[in-house]
PDB file of C-alpha atoms in Angstrom:
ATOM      1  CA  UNK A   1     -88.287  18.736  47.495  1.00 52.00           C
ATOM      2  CA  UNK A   2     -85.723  21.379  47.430  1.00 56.00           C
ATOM      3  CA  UNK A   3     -83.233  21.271  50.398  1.00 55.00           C
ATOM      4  CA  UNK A   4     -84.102  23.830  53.453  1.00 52.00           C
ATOM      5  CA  UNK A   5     -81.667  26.357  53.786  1.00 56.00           C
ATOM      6  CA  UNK A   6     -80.274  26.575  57.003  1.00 50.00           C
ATOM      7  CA  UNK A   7     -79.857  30.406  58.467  1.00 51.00           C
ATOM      8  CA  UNK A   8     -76.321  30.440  60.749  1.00 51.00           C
ATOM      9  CA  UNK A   9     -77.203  31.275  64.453  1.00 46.00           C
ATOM     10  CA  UNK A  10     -76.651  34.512  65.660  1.00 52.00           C
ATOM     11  CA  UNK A  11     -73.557  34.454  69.093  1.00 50.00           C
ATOM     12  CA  UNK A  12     -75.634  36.893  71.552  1.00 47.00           C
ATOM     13  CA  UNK A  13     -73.681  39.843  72.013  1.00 51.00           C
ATOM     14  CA  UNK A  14     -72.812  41.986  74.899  1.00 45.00           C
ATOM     15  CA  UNK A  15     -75.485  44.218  74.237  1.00 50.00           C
ATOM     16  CA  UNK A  16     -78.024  41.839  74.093  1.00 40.00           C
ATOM     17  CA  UNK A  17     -76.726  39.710  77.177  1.00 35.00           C
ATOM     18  CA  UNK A  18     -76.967  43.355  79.244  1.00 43.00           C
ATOM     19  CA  UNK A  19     -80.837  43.871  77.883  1.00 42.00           C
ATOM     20  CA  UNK A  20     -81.576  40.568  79.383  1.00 38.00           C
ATOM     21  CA  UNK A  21     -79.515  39.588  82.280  1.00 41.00           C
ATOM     22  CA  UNK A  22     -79.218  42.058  85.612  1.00 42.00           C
ATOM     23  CA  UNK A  23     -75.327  43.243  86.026  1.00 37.00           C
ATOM     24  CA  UNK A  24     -73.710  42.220  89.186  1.00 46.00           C
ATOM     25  CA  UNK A  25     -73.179  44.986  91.549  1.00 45.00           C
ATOM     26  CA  UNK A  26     -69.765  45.365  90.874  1.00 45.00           C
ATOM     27  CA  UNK A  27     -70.002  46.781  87.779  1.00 50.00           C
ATOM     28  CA  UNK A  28     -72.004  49.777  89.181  1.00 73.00           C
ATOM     29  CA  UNK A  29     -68.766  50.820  91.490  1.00 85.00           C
ATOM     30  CA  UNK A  30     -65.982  52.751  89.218  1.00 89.00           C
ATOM     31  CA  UNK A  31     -62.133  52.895  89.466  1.00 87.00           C
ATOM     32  CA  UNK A  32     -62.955  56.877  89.847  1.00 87.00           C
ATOM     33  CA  UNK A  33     -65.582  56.127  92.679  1.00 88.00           C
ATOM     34  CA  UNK A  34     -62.962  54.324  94.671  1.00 86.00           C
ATOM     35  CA  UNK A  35     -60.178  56.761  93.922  1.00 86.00           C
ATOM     36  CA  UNK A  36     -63.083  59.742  95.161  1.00 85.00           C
ATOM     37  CA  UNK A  37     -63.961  58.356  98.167  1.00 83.00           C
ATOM     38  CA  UNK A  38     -60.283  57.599  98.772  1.00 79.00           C
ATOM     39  CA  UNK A  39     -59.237  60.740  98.273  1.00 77.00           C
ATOM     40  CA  UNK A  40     -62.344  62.237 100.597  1.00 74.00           C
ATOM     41  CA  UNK A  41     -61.434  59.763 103.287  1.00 72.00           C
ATOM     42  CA  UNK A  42     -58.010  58.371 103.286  1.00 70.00           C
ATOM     43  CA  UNK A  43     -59.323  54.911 103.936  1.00 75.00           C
ATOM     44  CA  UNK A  44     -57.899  51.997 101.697  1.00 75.00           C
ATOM     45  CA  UNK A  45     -59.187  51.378  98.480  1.00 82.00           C
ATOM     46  CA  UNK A  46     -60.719  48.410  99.515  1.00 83.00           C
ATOM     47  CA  UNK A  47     -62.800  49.781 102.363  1.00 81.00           C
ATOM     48  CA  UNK A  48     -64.076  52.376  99.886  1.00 85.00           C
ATOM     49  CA  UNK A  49     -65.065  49.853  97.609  1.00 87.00           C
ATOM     50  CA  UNK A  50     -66.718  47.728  99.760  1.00 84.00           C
ATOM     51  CA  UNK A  51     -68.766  50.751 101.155  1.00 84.00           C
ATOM     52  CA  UNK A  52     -69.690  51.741  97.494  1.00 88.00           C
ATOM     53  CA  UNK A  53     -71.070  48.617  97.221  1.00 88.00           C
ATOM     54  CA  UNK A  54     -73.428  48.913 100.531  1.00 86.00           C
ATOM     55  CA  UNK A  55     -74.097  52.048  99.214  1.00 86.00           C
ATOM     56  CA  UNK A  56     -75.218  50.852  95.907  1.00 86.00           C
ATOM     57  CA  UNK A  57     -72.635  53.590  94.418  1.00 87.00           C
ATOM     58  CA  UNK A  58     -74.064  56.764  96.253  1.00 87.00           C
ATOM     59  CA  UNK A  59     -70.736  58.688  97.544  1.00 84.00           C
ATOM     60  CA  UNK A  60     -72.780  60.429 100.784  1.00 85.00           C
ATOM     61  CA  UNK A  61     -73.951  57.183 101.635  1.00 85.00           C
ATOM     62  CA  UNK A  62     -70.869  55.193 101.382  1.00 84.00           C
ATOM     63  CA  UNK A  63     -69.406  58.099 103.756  1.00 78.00           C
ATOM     64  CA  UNK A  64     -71.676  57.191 105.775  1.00 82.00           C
ATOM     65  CA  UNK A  65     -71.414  53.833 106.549  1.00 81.00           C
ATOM     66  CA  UNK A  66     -67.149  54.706 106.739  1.00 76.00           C
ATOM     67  CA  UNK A  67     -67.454  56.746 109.745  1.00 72.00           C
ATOM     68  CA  UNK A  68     -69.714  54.557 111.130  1.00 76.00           C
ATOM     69  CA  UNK A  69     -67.623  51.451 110.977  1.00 73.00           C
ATOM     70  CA  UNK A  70     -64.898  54.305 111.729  1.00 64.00           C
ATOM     71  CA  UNK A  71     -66.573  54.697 114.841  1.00 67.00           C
ATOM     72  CA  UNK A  72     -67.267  50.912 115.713  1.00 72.00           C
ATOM     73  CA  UNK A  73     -63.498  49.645 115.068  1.00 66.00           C
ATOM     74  CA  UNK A  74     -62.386  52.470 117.540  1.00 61.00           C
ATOM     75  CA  UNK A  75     -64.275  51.302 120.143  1.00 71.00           C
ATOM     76  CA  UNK A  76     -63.390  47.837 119.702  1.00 69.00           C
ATOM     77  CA  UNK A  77     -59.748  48.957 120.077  1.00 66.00           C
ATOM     78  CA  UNK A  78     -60.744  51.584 123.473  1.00 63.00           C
ATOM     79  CA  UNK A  79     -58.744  49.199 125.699  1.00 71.00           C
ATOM     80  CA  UNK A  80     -55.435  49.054 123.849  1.00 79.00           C
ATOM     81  CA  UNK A  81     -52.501  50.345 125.326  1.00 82.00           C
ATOM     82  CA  UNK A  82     -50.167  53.643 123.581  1.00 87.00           C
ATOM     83  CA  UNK A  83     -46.918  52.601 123.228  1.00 90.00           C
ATOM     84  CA  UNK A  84     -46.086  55.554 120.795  1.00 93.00           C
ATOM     85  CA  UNK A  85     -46.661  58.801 118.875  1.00 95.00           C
ATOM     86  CA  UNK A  86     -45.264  61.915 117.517  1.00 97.00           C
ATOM     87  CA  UNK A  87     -45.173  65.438 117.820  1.00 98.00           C
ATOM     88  CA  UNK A  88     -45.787  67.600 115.568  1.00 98.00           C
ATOM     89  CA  UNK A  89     -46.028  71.541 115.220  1.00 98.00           C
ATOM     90  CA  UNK A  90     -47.631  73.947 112.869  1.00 98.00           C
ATOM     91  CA  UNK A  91     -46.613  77.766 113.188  1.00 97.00           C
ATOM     92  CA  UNK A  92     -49.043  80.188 111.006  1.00 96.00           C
ATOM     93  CA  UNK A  93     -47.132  81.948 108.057  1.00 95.00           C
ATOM     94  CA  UNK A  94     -47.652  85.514 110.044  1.00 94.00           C
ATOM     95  CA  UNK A  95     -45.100  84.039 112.392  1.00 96.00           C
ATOM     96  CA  UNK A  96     -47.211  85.294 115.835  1.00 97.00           C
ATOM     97  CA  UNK A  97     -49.491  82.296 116.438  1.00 97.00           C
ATOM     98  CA  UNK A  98     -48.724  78.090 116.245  1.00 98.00           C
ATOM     99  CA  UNK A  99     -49.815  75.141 118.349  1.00 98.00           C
ATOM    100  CA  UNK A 100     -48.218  71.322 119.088  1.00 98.00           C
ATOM    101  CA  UNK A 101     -49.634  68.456 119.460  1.00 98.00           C
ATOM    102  CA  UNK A 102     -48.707  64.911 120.432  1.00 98.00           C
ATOM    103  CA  UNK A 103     -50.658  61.962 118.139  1.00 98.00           C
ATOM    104  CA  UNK A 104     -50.514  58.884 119.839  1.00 96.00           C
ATOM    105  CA  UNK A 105     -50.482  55.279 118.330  1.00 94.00           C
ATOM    106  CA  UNK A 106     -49.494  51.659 119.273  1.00 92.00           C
ATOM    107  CA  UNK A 107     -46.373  51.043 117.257  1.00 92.00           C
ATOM    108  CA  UNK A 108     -43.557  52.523 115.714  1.00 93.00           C
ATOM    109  CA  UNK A 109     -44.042  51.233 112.392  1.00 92.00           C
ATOM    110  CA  UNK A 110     -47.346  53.498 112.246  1.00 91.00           C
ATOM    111  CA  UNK A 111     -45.963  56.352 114.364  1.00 93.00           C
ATOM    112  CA  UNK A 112     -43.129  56.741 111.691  1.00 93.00           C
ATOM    113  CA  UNK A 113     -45.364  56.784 108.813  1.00 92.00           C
ATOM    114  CA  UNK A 114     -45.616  59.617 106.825  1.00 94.00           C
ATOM    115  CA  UNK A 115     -49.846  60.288 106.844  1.00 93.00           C
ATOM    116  CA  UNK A 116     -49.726  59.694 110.434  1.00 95.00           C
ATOM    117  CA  UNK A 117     -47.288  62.962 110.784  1.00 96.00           C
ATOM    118  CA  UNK A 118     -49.648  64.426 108.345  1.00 96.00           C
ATOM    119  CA  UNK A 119     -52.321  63.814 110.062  1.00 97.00           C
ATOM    120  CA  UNK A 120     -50.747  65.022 113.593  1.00 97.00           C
ATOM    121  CA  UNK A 121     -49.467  68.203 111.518  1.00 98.00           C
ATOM    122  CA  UNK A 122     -53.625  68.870 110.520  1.00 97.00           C
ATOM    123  CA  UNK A 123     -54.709  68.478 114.127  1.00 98.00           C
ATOM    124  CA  UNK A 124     -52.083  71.261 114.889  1.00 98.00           C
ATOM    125  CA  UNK A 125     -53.453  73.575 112.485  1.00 98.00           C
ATOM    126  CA  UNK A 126     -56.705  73.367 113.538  1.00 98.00           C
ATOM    127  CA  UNK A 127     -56.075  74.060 116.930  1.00 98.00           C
ATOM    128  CA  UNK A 128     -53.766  76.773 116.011  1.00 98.00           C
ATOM    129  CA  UNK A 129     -56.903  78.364 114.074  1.00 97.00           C
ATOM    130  CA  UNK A 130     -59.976  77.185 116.426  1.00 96.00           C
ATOM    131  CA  UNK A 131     -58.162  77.551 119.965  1.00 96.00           C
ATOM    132  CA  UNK A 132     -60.251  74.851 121.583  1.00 96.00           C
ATOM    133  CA  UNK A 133     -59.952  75.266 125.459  1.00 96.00           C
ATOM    134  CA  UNK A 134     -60.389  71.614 126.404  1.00 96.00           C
ATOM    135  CA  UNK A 135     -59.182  67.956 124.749  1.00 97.00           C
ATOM    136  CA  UNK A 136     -62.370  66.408 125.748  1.00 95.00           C
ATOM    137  CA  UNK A 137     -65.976  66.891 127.430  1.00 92.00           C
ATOM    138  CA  UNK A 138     -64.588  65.740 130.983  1.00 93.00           C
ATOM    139  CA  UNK A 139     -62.180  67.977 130.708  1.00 95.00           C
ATOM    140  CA  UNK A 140     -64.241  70.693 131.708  1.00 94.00           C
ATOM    141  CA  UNK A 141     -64.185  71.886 135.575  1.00 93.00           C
ATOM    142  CA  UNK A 142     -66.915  72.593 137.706  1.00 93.00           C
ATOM    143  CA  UNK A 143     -65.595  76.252 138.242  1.00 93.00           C
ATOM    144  CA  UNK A 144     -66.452  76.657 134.189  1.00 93.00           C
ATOM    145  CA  UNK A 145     -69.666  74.851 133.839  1.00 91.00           C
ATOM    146  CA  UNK A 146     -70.710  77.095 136.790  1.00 92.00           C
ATOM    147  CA  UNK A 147     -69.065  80.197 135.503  1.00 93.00           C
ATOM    148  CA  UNK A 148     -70.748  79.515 132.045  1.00 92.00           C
ATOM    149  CA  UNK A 149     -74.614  78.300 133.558  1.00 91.00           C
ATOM    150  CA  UNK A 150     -74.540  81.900 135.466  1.00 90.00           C
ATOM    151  CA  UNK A 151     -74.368  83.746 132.345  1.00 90.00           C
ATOM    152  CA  UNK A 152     -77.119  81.602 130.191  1.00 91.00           C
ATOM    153  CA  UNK A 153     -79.620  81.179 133.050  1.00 89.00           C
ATOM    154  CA  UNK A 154     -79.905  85.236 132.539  1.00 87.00           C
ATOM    155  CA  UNK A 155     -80.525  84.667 128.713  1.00 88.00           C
ATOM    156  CA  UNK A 156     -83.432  82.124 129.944  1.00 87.00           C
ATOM    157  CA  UNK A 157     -84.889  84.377 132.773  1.00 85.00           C
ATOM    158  CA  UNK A 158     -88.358  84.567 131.428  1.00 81.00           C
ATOM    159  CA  UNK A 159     -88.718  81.356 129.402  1.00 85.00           C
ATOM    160  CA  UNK A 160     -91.405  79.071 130.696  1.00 87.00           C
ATOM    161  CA  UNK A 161     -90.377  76.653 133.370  1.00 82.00           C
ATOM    162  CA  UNK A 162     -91.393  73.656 131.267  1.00 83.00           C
ATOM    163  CA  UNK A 163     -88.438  74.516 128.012  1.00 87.00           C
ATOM    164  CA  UNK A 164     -85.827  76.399 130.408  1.00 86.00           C
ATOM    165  CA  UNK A 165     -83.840  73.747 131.426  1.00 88.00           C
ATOM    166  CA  UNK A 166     -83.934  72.233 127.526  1.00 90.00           C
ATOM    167  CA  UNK A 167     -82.474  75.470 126.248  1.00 91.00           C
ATOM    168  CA  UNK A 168     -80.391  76.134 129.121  1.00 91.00           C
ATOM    169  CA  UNK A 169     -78.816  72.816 128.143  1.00 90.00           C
ATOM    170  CA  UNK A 170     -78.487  73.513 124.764  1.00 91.00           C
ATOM    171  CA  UNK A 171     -77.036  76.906 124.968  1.00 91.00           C
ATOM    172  CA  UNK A 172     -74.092  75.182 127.440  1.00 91.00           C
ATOM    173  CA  UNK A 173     -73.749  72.550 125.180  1.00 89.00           C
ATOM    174  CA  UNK A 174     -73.410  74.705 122.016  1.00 89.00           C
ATOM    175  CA  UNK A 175     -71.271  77.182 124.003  1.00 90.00           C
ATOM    176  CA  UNK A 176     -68.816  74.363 125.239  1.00 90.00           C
ATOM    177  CA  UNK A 177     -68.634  72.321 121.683  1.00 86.00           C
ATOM    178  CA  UNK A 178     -66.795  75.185 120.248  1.00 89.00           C
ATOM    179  CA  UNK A 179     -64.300  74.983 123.122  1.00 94.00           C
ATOM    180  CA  UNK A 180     -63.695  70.858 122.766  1.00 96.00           C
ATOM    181  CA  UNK A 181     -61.135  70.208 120.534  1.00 97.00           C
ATOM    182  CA  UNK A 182     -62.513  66.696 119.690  1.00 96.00           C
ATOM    183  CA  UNK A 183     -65.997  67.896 119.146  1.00 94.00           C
ATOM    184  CA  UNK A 184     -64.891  70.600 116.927  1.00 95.00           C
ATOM    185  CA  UNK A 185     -65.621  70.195 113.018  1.00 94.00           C
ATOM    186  CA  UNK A 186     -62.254  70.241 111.180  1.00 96.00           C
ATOM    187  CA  UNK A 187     -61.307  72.980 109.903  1.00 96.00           C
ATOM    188  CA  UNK A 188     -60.287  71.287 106.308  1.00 94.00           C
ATOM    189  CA  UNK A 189     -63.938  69.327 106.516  1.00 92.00           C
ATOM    190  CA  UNK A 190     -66.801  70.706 108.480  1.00 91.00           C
ATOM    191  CA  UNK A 191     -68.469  67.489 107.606  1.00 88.00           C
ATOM    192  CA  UNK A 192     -66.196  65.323 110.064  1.00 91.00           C
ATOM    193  CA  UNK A 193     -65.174  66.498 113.536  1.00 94.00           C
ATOM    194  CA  UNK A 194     -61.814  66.089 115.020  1.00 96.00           C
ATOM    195  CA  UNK A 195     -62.934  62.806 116.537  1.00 94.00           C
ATOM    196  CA  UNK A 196     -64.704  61.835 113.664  1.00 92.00           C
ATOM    197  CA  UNK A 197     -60.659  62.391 112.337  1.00 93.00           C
ATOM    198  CA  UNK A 198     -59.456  59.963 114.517  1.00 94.00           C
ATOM    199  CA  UNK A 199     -61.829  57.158 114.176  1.00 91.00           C
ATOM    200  CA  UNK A 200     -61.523  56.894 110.449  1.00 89.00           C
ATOM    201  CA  UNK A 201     -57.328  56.897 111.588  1.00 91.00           C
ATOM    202  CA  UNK A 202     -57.805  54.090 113.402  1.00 90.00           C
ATOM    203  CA  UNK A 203     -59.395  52.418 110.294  1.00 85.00           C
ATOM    204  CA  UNK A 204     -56.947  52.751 108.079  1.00 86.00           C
ATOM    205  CA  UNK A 205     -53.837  52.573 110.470  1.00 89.00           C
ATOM    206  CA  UNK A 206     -55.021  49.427 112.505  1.00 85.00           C
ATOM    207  CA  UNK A 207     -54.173  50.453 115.885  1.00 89.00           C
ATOM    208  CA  UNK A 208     -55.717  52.737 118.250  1.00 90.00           C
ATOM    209  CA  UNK A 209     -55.113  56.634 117.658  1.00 94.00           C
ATOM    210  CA  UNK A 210     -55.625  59.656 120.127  1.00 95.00           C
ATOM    211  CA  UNK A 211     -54.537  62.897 120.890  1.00 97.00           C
ATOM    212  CA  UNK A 212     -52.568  62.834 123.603  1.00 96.00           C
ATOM    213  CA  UNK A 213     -52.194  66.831 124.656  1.00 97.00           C
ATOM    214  CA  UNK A 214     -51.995  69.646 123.261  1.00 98.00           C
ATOM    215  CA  UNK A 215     -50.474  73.400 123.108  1.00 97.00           C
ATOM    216  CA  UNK A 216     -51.465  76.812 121.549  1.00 97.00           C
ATOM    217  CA  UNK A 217     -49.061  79.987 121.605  1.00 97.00           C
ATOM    218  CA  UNK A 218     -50.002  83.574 120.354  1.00 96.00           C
ATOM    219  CA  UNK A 219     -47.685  86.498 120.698  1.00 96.00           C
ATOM    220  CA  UNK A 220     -48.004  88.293 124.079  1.00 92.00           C
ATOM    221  CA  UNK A 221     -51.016  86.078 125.037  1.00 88.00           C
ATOM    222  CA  UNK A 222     -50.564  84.345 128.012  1.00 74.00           C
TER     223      UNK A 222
END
């Protein structure tokens, strides 16, 4: 009987390991993903990965769930105390118009870093472009809500009484979110507003970021 001839066994390769086994999720998140969403958000590469992953890889998504945990870690750190900032000042190239603003942090270490200046340096441009009246909702007096209400209850005169007060509402709301700096979108992003800005600051500083005041100039306007 004539010996069998034995065949050599075939390794598996890469190719056929991929056909048969699932990848792990890593592999769906690229190096130019991360660098993207970095570059969109300013958040550390890790972050950006890790919300890739949640995301299963879809950029909007991932953005998502950044200025959402944005938004969660800046409430956990509401009841910190400001122990510094900076000022910074942006003056349009006309020469006629600028604004300041102070940025404040926790430490000096994050006050002296250079993206925090940059950051305070952005805010000042916007403002310098938008001219937002107030730094926040409760900012806004009585004598301007009233002031404001008088005019928009004659737009409504006429509506029935049953979606009045919901437009009413709406138009003041509308009417003052253009006038609140932190509710305005920024100017470099409509996507994100000014407070949106902050919160994903206080992710990738660590420590609790707000803008303190604020100051607008413009030739011969008073």
């Amino acid at each position: 009987m004539p010996p069998i001839e034995k065949k050599p066994v075939q390794e598996p390769t890469t190719e056929t390991i991929r056909s048969v086994q699932p990848l792990p999720q890593d592999s769906m998140i690229t190096t130019e993903q991360v660098k993207e969403l970095r570059d969109k958000t300013g958040i550390s590469v890790m972050q950006c990965k890790k919300a890739l992953e949640e995301a299963k890889g879809d950029m909007e998504k991932a953005m998502v769930i950044l200025r959402k945990k944005s938004g969660e870690l800046s409430a956990k750190k509401g009841d910190r105390v400001f122990h510094a900032g900076v000022v910074q000042a942006y003056i349009h190239s006309n020469g006629t118009v600028g604004a300041m603003v102070e940025l404040n942090c926790e430490t000096d270490f994050v006050a002296n870093n250079d993206e925090f200046k940059a950051l305070a340096r952005d805010i000042a441009m916007h403002i310098t472009a938008t001219n937002p009246k107030f730094l926040k909702k409760d900012d806004i007096t009585d004598k301007d809500k009233n002031a404001a209400r008088e005019v928009f209850e004659g737009e409504v005169k006429g509506k029935p009484e049953a979606v009045r007060k919901t437009i009413l509402d709406g138009k003041l709301n509308a009417y003052f979110a253009d006038m609140v700096l932190l509710d305005q979108p920024f100017i470099k992003n409509q996507e994100v507003t000014i407070q949106g800005l902050l919160d994903a600051a206080v992710q990738k500083f660590g420590e609790k970021t707000a803008v303190g005041r604020f100051a607008r100039f413009k030739v011969l306007e008073n």
